[in-house]
Short mmCIF file of N, CA, C and O in Angstrom, two decimals:
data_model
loop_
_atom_site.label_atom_id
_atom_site.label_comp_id
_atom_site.label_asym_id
_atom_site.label_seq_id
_atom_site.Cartn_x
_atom_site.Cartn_y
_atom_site.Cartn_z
N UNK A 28 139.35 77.20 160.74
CA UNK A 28 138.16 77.40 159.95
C UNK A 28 138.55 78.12 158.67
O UNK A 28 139.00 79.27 158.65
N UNK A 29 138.32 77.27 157.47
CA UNK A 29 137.97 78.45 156.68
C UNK A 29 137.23 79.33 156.03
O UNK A 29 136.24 79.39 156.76
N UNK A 30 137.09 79.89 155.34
CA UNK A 30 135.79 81.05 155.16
C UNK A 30 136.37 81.48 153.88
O UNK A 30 137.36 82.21 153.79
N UNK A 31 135.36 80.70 152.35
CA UNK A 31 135.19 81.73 151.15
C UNK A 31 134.05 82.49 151.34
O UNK A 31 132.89 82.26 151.71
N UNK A 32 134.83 83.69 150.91
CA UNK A 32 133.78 84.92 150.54
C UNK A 32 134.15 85.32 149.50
O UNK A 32 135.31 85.29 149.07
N UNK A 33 133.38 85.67 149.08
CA UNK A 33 133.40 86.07 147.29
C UNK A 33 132.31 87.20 147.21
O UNK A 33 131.11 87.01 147.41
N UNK A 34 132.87 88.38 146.90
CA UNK A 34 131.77 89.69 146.55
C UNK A 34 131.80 89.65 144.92
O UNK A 34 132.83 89.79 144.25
N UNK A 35 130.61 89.45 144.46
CA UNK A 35 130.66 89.52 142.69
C UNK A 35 130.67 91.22 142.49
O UNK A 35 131.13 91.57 141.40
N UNK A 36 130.31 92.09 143.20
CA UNK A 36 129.92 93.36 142.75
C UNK A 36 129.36 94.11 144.11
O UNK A 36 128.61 93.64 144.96
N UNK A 37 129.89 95.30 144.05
CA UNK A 37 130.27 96.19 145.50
C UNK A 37 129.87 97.29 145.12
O UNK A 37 130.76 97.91 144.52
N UNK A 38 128.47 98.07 145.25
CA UNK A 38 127.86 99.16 144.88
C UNK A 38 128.23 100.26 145.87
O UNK A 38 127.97 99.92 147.02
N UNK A 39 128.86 101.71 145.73
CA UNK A 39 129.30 102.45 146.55
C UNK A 39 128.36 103.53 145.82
O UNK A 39 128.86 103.99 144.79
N UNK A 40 127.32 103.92 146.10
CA UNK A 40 126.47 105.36 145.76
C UNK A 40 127.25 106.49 146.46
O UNK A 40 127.85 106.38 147.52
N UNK A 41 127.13 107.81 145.57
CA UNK A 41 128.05 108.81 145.68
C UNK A 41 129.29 108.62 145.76
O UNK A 41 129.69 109.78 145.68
N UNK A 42 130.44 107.80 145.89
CA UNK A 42 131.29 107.89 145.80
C UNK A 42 132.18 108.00 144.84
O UNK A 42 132.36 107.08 144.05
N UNK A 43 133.01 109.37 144.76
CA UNK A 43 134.04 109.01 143.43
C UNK A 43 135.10 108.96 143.62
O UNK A 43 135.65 109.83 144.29
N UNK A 44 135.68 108.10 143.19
CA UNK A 44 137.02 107.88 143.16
C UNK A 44 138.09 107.44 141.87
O UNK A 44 137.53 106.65 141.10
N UNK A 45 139.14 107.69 141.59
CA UNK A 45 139.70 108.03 140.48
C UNK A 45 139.60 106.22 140.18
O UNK A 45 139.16 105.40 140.99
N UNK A 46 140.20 105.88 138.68
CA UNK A 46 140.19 104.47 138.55
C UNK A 46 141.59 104.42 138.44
O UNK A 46 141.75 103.30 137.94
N UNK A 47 142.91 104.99 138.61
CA UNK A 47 143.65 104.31 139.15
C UNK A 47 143.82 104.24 140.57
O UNK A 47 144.89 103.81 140.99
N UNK A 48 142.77 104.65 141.51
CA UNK A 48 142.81 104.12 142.59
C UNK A 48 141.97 102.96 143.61
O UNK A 48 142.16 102.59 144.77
N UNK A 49 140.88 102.56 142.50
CA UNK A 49 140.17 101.37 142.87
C UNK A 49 141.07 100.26 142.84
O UNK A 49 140.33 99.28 142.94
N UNK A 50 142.18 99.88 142.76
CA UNK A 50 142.97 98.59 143.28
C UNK A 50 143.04 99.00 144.71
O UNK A 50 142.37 98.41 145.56
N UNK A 51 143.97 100.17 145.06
CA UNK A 51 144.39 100.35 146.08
C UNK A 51 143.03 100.10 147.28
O UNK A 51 143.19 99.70 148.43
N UNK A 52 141.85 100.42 146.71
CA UNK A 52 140.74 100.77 148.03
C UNK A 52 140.36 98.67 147.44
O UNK A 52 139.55 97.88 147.93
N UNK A 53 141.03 98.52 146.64
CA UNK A 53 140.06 96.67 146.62
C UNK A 53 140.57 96.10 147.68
O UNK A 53 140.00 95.34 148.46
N UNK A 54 142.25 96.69 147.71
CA UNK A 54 143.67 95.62 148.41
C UNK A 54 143.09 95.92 150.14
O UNK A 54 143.05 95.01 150.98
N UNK A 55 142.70 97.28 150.42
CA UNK A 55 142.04 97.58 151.51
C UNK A 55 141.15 97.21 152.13
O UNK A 55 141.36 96.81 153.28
N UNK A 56 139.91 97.21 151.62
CA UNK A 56 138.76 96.39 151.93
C UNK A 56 138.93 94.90 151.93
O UNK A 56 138.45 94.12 152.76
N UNK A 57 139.76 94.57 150.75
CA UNK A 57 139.97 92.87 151.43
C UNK A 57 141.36 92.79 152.25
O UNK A 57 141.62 91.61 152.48
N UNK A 58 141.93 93.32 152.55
CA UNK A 58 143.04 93.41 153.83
C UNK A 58 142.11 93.31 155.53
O UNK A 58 142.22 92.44 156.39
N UNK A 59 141.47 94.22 155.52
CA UNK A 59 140.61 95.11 156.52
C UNK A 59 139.43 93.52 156.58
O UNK A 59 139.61 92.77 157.53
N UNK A 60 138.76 93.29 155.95
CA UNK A 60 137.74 92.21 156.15
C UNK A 60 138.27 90.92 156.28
O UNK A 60 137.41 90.09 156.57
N UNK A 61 139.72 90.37 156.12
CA UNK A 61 140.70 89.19 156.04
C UNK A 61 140.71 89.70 157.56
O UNK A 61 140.63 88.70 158.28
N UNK A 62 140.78 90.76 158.24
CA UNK A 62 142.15 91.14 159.76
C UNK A 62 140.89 90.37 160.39
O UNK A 62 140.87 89.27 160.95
N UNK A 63 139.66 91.45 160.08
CA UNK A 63 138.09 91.20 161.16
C UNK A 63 137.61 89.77 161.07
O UNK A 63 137.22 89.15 162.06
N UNK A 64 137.66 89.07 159.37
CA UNK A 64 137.28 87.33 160.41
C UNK A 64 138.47 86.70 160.83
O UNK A 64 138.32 85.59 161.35
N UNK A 65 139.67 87.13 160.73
CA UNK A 65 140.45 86.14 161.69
C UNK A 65 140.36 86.62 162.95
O UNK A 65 140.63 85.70 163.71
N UNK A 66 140.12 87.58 163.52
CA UNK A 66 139.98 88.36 164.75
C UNK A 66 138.57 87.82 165.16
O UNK A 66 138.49 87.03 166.11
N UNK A 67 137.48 88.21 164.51
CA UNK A 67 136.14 88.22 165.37
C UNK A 67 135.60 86.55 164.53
O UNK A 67 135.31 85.56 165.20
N UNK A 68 135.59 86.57 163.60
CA UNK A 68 135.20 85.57 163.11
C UNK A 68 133.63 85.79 162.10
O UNK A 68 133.37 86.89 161.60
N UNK A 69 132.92 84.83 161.95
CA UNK A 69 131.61 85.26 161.39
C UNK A 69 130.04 85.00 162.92
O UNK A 69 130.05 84.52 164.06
N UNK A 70 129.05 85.61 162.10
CA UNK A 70 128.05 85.33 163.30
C UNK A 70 127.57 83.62 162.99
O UNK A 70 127.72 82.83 162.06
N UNK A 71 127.00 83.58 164.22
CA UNK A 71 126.41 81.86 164.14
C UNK A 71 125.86 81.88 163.14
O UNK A 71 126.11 80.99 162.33
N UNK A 72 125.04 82.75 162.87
CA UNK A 72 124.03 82.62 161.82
C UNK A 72 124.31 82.14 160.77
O UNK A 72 123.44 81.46 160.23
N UNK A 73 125.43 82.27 160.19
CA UNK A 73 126.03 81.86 158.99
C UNK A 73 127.26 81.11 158.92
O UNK A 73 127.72 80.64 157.88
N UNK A 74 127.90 80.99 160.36
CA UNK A 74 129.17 80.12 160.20
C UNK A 74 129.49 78.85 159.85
O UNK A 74 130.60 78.33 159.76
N UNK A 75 127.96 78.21 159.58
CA UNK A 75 128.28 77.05 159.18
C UNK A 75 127.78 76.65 157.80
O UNK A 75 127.38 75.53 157.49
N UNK A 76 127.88 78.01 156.78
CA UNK A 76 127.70 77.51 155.43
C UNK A 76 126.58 78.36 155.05
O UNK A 76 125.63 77.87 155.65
N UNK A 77 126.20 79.31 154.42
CA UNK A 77 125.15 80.11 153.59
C UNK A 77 125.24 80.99 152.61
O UNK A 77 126.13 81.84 152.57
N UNK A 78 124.44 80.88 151.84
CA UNK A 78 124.59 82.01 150.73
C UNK A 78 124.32 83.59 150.49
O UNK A 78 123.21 83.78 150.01
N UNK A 79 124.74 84.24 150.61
CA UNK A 79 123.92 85.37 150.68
C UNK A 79 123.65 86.35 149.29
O UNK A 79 124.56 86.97 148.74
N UNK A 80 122.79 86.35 149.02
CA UNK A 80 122.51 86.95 147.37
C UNK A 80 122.83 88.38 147.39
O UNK A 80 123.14 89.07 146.43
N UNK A 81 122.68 88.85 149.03
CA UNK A 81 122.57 90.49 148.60
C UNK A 81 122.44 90.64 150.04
O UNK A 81 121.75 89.97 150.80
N UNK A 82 123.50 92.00 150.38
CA UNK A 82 124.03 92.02 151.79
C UNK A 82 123.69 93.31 151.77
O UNK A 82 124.28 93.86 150.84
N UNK A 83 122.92 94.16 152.46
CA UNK A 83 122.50 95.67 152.35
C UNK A 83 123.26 95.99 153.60
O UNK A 83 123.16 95.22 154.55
N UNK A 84 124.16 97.28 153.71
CA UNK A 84 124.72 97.56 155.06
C UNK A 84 124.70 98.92 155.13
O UNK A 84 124.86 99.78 154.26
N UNK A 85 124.43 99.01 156.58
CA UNK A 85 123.95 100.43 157.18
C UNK A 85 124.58 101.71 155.82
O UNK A 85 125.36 101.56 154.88
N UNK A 86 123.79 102.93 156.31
CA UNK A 86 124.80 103.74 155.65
C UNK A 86 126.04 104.10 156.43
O UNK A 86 126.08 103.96 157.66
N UNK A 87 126.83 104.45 155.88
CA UNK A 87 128.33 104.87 156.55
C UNK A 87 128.74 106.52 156.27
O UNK A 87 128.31 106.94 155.20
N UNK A 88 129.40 107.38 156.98
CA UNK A 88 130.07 108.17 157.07
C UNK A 88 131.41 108.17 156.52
O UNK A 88 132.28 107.92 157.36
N UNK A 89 131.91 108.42 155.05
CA UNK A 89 133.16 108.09 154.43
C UNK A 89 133.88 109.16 154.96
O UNK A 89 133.07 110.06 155.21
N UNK A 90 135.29 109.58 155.32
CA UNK A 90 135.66 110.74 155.92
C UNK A 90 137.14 110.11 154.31
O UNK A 90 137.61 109.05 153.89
N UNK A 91 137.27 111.61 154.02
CA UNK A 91 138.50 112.00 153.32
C UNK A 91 138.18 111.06 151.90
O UNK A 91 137.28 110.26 151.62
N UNK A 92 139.37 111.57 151.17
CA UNK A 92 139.40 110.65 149.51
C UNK A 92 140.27 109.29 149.70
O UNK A 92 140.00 108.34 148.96
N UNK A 93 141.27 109.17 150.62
CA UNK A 93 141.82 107.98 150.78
C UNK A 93 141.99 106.74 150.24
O UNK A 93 142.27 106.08 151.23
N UNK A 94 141.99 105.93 149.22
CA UNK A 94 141.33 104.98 148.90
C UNK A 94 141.83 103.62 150.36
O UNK A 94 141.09 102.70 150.74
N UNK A 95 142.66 103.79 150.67
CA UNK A 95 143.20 103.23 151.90
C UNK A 95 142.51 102.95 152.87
O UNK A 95 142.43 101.83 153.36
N UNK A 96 141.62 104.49 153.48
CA UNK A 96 141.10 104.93 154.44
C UNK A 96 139.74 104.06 154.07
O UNK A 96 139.31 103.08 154.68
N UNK A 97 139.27 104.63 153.01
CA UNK A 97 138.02 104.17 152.70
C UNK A 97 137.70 102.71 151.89
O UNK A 97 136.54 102.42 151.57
N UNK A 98 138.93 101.75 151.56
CA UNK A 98 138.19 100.51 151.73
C UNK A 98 138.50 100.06 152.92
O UNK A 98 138.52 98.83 152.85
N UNK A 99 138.77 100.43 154.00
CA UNK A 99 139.21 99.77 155.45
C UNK A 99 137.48 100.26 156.48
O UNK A 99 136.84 99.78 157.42
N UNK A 100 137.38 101.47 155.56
CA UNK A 100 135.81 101.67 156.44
C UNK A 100 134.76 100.94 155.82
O UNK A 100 133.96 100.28 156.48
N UNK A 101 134.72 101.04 154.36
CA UNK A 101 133.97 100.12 153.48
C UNK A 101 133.46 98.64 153.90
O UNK A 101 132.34 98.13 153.93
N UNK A 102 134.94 98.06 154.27
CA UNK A 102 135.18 96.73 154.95
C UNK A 102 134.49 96.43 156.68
O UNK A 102 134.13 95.42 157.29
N UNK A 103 134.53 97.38 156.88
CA UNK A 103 134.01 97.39 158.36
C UNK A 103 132.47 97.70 158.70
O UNK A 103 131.88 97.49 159.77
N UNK A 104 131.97 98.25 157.51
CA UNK A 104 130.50 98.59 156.97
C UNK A 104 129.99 97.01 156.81
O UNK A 104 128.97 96.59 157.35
N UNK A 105 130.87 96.19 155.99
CA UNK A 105 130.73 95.02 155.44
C UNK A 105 130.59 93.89 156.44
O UNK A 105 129.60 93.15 156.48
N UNK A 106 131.70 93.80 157.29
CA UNK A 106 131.67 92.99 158.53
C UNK A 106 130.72 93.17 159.50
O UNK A 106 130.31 92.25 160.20
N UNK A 107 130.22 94.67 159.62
CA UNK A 107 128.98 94.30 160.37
C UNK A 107 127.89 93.48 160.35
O UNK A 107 127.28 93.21 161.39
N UNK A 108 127.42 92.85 158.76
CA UNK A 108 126.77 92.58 157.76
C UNK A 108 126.81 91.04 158.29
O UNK A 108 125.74 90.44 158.37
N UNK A 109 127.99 90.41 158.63
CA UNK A 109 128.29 89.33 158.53
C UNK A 109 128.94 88.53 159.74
O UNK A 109 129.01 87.31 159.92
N UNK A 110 129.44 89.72 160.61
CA UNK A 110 130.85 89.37 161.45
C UNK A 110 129.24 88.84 163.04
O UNK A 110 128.02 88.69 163.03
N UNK A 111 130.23 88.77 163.97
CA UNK A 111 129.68 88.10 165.05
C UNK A 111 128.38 89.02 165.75
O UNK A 111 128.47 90.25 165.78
N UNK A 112 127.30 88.38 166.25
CA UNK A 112 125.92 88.81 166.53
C UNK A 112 126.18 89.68 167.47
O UNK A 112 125.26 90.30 168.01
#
């Protein structure tokens, strides 16, 4: 199966983080969300083709400055959003 996903724009309220370290938390969050659909996959709901304009996901608990740490939780915020029912 394959699966494009394409995020145009990724709103993180309160969070700051330096701008030479938003690559490192991009390479994370799409590392971390690549592991979860080859692992879990997507929910029915959408596995066979949909658009989604705007994906609202729970709030999350960010722990530490990490950018590592925190696009791998970011990503997992995200997959709930999308990943299996």
């Amino acid at each position: 199966m394959n699966i494009d996903l394409h995020i145009e724009r990724l709103v993180l309220d309160g969070l700051s983080i330096e701008p030479h370290q938003r690559p490192l938390l991009q390479e994370a969050l799409q590392n971390e969300l690549v592991r979860l659909l080859a692992e879990r996959g997507l929910s029915d709901s959408i596995a066979h083709g949909l658009a989604i304009p705007k994906l609202s996901t729970s709030d999350i608990q960010l722990t530490g400055n990490n950018p590592a740490q925190l696009g791998q939780q970011i990503a997992r915020s995200v997959y709930g959003g999308i990943g299996h029912d």
